[in-house]
C-alpha positions as a LaTeX table, in Angstrom:
\begin{tabular}{lrrr}
\hline
Residue & $x$ (\AA) & $y$ (\AA) & $z$ (\AA) \\
\hline
Unk1 & 241.51 & 330.88 & $-97.08$ \\
Unk2 & 242.27 & 329.18 & $-100.38$ \\
Unk3 & 245.74 & 328.21 & $-99.18$ \\
Unk4 & 244.33 & 326.62 & $-96.03$ \\
Unk5 & 241.71 & 324.60 & $-97.89$ \\
Unk6 & 244.35 & 323.50 & $-100.40$ \\
Unk7 & 246.59 & 322.25 & $-97.59$ \\
Unk8 & 243.68 & 320.40 & $-95.97$ \\
Unk9 & 242.73 & 318.87 & $-99.33$ \\
Unk10 & 246.30 & 317.69 & $-99.95$ \\
Unk11 & 246.54 & 316.17 & $-96.46$ \\
Unk12 & 243.21 & 314.38 & $-96.92$ \\
Unk13 & 244.26 & 313.16 & $-100.36$ \\
Unk14 & 247.51 & 311.71 & $-98.96$ \\
Unk15 & 245.60 & 310.08 & $-96.09$ \\
Unk16 & 243.16 & 308.45 & $-98.52$ \\
Unk17 & 246.04 & 307.11 & $-100.63$ \\
Unk18 & 247.76 & 305.70 & $-97.54$ \\
Unk19 & 244.55 & 304.01 & $-96.42$ \\
Unk20 & 243.99 & 302.64 & $-99.91$ \\
Unk21 & 247.53 & 301.23 & $-100.09$ \\
Unk22 & 247.28 & 299.72 & $-96.61$ \\
Unk23 & 243.94 & 298.16 & $-97.33$ \\
Unk24 & 244.94 & 296.49 & $-100.57$ \\
Unk25 & 248.55 & 295.56 & $-99.77$ \\
Unk26 & 248.04 & 293.95 & $-96.37$ \\
Unk27 & 245.06 & 291.83 & $-97.33$ \\
Unk28 & 243.20 & 293.12 & $-94.31$ \\
Unk29 & 241.74 & 296.43 & $-93.30$ \\
Unk30 & 244.97 & 297.55 & $-91.61$ \\
Unk31 & 245.35 & 298.23 & $-87.93$ \\
Unk32 & 245.30 & 301.62 & $-86.32$ \\
Unk33 & 249.02 & 301.41 & $-85.61$ \\
Unk34 & 249.75 & 300.62 & $-89.27$ \\
Unk35 & 247.70 & 303.61 & $-90.38$ \\
Unk36 & 249.37 & 305.90 & $-87.85$ \\
Unk37 & 252.82 & 304.70 & $-88.92$ \\
Unk38 & 251.98 & 305.18 & $-92.59$ \\
Unk39 & 250.94 & 308.80 & $-92.15$ \\
Unk40 & 253.78 & 309.63 & $-89.75$ \\
Unk41 & 251.88 & 309.84 & $-86.47$ \\
Unk42 & 253.74 & 308.80 & $-83.32$ \\
Unk43 & 252.41 & 306.14 & $-80.99$ \\
Unk44 & 250.75 & 308.78 & $-78.88$ \\
Unk45 & 249.01 & 310.23 & $-81.92$ \\
Unk46 & 248.12 & 313.79 & $-82.67$ \\
Unk47 & 246.30 & 315.70 & $-79.98$ \\
Unk48 & 243.60 & 317.66 & $-81.73$ \\
Unk49 & 240.87 & 319.80 & $-80.24$ \\
Unk50 & 238.33 & 322.05 & $-81.82$ \\
Unk51 & 236.44 & 325.11 & $-80.75$ \\
Unk52 & 233.25 & 326.47 & $-82.22$ \\
Unk53 & 234.31 & 330.10 & $-82.66$ \\
Unk54 & 230.83 & 331.23 & $-83.66$ \\
Unk55 & 229.47 & 329.91 & $-80.35$ \\
Unk56 & 232.21 & 331.72 & $-78.46$ \\
Unk57 & 231.43 & 334.99 & $-80.26$ \\
Unk58 & 227.69 & 334.63 & $-79.58$ \\
Unk59 & 228.09 & 333.74 & $-75.90$ \\
Unk60 & 231.22 & 335.66 & $-74.87$ \\
Unk61 & 230.24 & 338.44 & $-72.43$ \\
Unk62 & 232.84 & 340.80 & $-73.90$ \\
Unk63 & 231.25 & 340.30 & $-77.31$ \\
Unk64 & 227.80 & 341.11 & $-75.94$ \\
Unk65 & 229.07 & 344.26 & $-74.18$ \\
Unk66 & 230.92 & 345.44 & $-77.27$ \\
Unk67 & 227.82 & 344.80 & $-79.37$ \\
Unk68 & 225.69 & 346.86 & $-76.96$ \\
Unk69 & 228.18 & 349.76 & $-77.06$ \\
Unk70 & 228.29 & 349.54 & $-80.86$ \\
Unk71 & 224.48 & 349.57 & $-81.09$ \\
Unk72 & 224.31 & 352.70 & $-78.91$ \\
Unk73 & 226.87 & 354.50 & $-81.06$ \\
Unk74 & 225.12 & 353.37 & $-84.22$ \\
Unk75 & 221.81 & 354.69 & $-82.89$ \\
Unk76 & 223.41 & 358.02 & $-81.93$ \\
Unk77 & 225.01 & 358.34 & $-85.37$ \\
Unk78 & 221.75 & 357.44 & $-87.09$ \\
Unk79 & 219.89 & 360.03 & $-85.01$ \\
Unk80 & 222.48 & 362.71 & $-85.76$ \\
Unk81 & 222.36 & 361.98 & $-89.49$ \\
Unk82 & 218.56 & 361.71 & $-89.53$ \\
Unk83 & 218.11 & 365.05 & $-87.76$ \\
Unk84 & 220.40 & 366.86 & $-90.17$ \\
Unk85 & 218.82 & 365.15 & $-93.16$ \\
Unk86 & 215.28 & 366.10 & $-92.06$ \\
Unk87 & 216.35 & 369.69 & $-91.47$ \\
Unk88 & 217.85 & 369.82 & $-94.96$ \\
Unk89 & 214.76 & 368.31 & $-96.57$ \\
Unk90 & 212.53 & 370.91 & $-94.88$ \\
Unk91 & 214.79 & 373.72 & $-96.09$ \\
Unk92 & 214.86 & 372.26 & $-99.62$ \\
Unk93 & 211.05 & 371.95 & $-99.69$ \\
Unk94 & 210.69 & 375.54 & $-98.43$ \\
Unk95 & 213.13 & 376.74 & $-101.10$ \\
Unk96 & 211.25 & 374.89 & $-103.83$ \\
Unk97 & 207.93 & 376.33 & $-102.67$ \\
Unk98 & 209.33 & 379.86 & $-102.42$ \\
Unk99 & 210.90 & 379.53 & $-105.88$ \\
Unk100 & 207.63 & 378.34 & $-107.45$ \\
Unk101 & 205.59 & 381.20 & $-106.04$ \\
Unk102 & 208.24 & 383.77 & $-106.96$ \\
Unk103 & 209.21 & 384.61 & $-103.39$ \\
Unk104 & 212.79 & 385.63 & $-104.20$ \\
Unk105 & 213.37 & 389.30 & $-104.96$ \\
Unk106 & 216.10 & 388.57 & $-107.48$ \\
Unk107 & 217.30 & 385.61 & $-109.46$ \\
Unk108 & 220.73 & 386.07 & $-107.88$ \\
Unk109 & 219.24 & 385.57 & $-104.41$ \\
Unk110 & 217.54 & 382.33 & $-105.58$ \\
Unk111 & 220.85 & 381.07 & $-106.99$ \\
Unk112 & 222.63 & 381.89 & $-103.72$ \\
Unk113 & 220.03 & 379.98 & $-101.73$ \\
Unk114 & 220.21 & 377.01 & $-104.12$ \\
Unk115 & 224.02 & 376.94 & $-103.83$ \\
Unk116 & 223.80 & 377.10 & $-100.03$ \\
Unk117 & 221.41 & 374.13 & $-100.02$ \\
Unk118 & 223.64 & 372.14 & $-102.39$ \\
Unk119 & 226.58 & 372.79 & $-100.05$ \\
Unk120 & 224.54 & 371.64 & $-97.10$ \\
Unk121 & 223.52 & 368.47 & $-98.96$ \\
Unk122 & 227.17 & 367.71 & $-99.68$ \\
Unk123 & 228.00 & 368.21 & $-96.00$ \\
Unk124 & 225.26 & 365.76 & $-95.06$ \\
Unk125 & 226.56 & 363.17 & $-97.56$ \\
Unk126 & 230.07 & 363.67 & $-96.18$ \\
Unk127 & 228.73 & 363.21 & $-92.64$ \\
Unk128 & 227.01 & 359.98 & $-93.71$ \\
Unk129 & 230.29 & 358.66 & $-95.13$ \\
Unk130 & 232.25 & 359.71 & $-92.04$ \\
Unk131 & 229.78 & 358.09 & $-89.67$ \\
Unk132 & 229.69 & 354.89 & $-91.74$ \\
Unk133 & 233.50 & 354.79 & $-91.72$ \\
Unk134 & 233.59 & 355.34 & $-87.94$ \\
Unk135 & 231.10 & 352.52 & $-87.40$ \\
Unk136 & 233.10 & 350.17 & $-89.64$ \\
Unk137 & 236.28 & 351.03 & $-87.72$ \\
Unk138 & 234.56 & 350.42 & $-84.38$ \\
Unk139 & 233.24 & 347.07 & $-85.62$ \\
Unk140 & 236.71 & 346.05 & $-86.85$ \\
Unk141 & 238.30 & 347.10 & $-83.55$ \\
Unk142 & 235.69 & 345.07 & $-81.64$ \\
Unk143 & 236.26 & 342.00 & $-83.83$ \\
Unk144 & 240.03 & 342.28 & $-83.36$ \\
Unk145 & 239.63 & 342.63 & $-79.59$ \\
Unk146 & 237.47 & 339.50 & $-79.38$ \\
Unk147 & 239.82 & 337.51 & $-81.62$ \\
Unk148 & 242.92 & 338.71 & $-79.74$ \\
Unk149 & 241.39 & 337.70 & $-76.40$ \\
Unk150 & 240.42 & 334.29 & $-77.79$ \\
Unk151 & 243.87 & 333.66 & $-79.29$ \\
Unk152 & 245.68 & 334.86 & $-76.15$ \\
Unk153 & 243.62 & 332.51 & $-74.01$ \\
Unk154 & 244.03 & 329.58 & $-76.42$ \\
Unk155 & 247.82 & 330.07 & $-76.36$ \\
Unk156 & 247.82 & 330.03 & $-72.53$ \\
Unk157 & 245.42 & 327.08 & $-72.48$ \\
Unk158 & 247.49 & 325.10 & $-74.96$ \\
Unk159 & 250.67 & 325.52 & $-72.92$ \\
Unk160 & 249.00 & 323.30 & $-70.33$ \\
Unk161 & 246.83 & 321.13 & $-72.59$ \\
Unk162 & 249.55 & 320.45 & $-75.17$ \\
Unk163 & 247.39 & 320.07 & $-78.26$ \\
Unk164 & 249.11 & 319.73 & $-81.61$ \\
Unk165 & 246.19 & 321.49 & $-83.30$ \\
Unk166 & 243.20 & 323.51 & $-82.14$ \\
Unk167 & 240.82 & 323.86 & $-85.06$ \\
Unk168 & 237.86 & 326.10 & $-85.72$ \\
Unk169 & 234.92 & 323.76 & $-85.18$ \\
Unk170 & 232.79 & 325.42 & $-87.84$ \\
Unk171 & 234.71 & 323.28 & $-90.33$ \\
Unk172 & 234.43 & 320.05 & $-88.29$ \\
Unk173 & 231.51 & 318.00 & $-89.54$ \\
Unk174 & 232.01 & 315.00 & $-87.29$ \\
Unk175 & 234.18 & 314.85 & $-84.23$ \\
Unk176 & 234.08 & 313.44 & $-80.72$ \\
Unk177 & 232.64 & 315.77 & $-78.12$ \\
Unk178 & 235.67 & 315.04 & $-75.96$ \\
Unk179 & 237.72 & 317.09 & $-78.45$ \\
Unk180 & 235.27 & 320.01 & $-78.35$ \\
Unk181 & 236.74 & 322.54 & $-75.91$ \\
Unk182 & 234.28 & 325.33 & $-76.72$ \\
Unk183 & 232.43 & 325.24 & $-73.38$ \\
Unk184 & 235.61 & 325.13 & $-71.35$ \\
Unk185 & 237.20 & 328.00 & $-73.28$ \\
Unk186 & 234.04 & 330.11 & $-73.23$ \\
Unk187 & 233.65 & 329.67 & $-69.47$ \\
Unk188 & 237.27 & 330.70 & $-68.86$ \\
Unk189 & 237.05 & 333.69 & $-71.20$ \\
Unk190 & 233.89 & 334.94 & $-69.48$ \\
Unk191 & 235.47 & 334.47 & $-66.05$ \\
Unk192 & 238.55 & 336.43 & $-67.13$ \\
Unk193 & 236.42 & 339.18 & $-68.63$ \\
Unk194 & 234.14 & 339.50 & $-65.59$ \\
Unk195 & 237.18 & 339.60 & $-63.29$ \\
Unk196 & 238.84 & 342.31 & $-65.41$ \\
Unk197 & 235.58 & 344.27 & $-65.55$ \\
Unk198 & 235.23 & 344.17 & $-61.75$ \\
Unk199 & 238.75 & 345.58 & $-61.20$ \\
\hline
\end{tabular}
């Protein structure tokens, strides 16, 4: 991230210097062709498009389906953990009550029961960690799948479109809508996904 923003900053700095030099050395504001020549752009110029990746993620059908599957697994894991935790808490409360009223025949039996409950609590904590890890892995796999599909499509798309750069639009503050290919890409991704799902 830092390397990318440094590169962008350097490019912008060089562009500002070129514009400054052109403005003050030519006595006029400088033509578009002069500016393009000064920064090394050919007569055709750079072909740049941008895509709003956050919009794609929010509106991509694959993303919605993966989110629904993830939510179901998360609910199942939460239910499993909650059931075991409630069972443990009931057993712990019963142990505490029995201990207070002197319900154990021997101190050794009370210690055994306490140790059993401590072991069960550790198992529940381990289960919580395992389930949290599984959910994080599922989320990472889902994110990678969405990103891979997006990048695969953009590579295919760019073979035909021939853009020099396709940028993430979340960093574009001002840009012509003609360069925004989000809708076009999202439509194609959803069509591909629905076709694959139907097969």
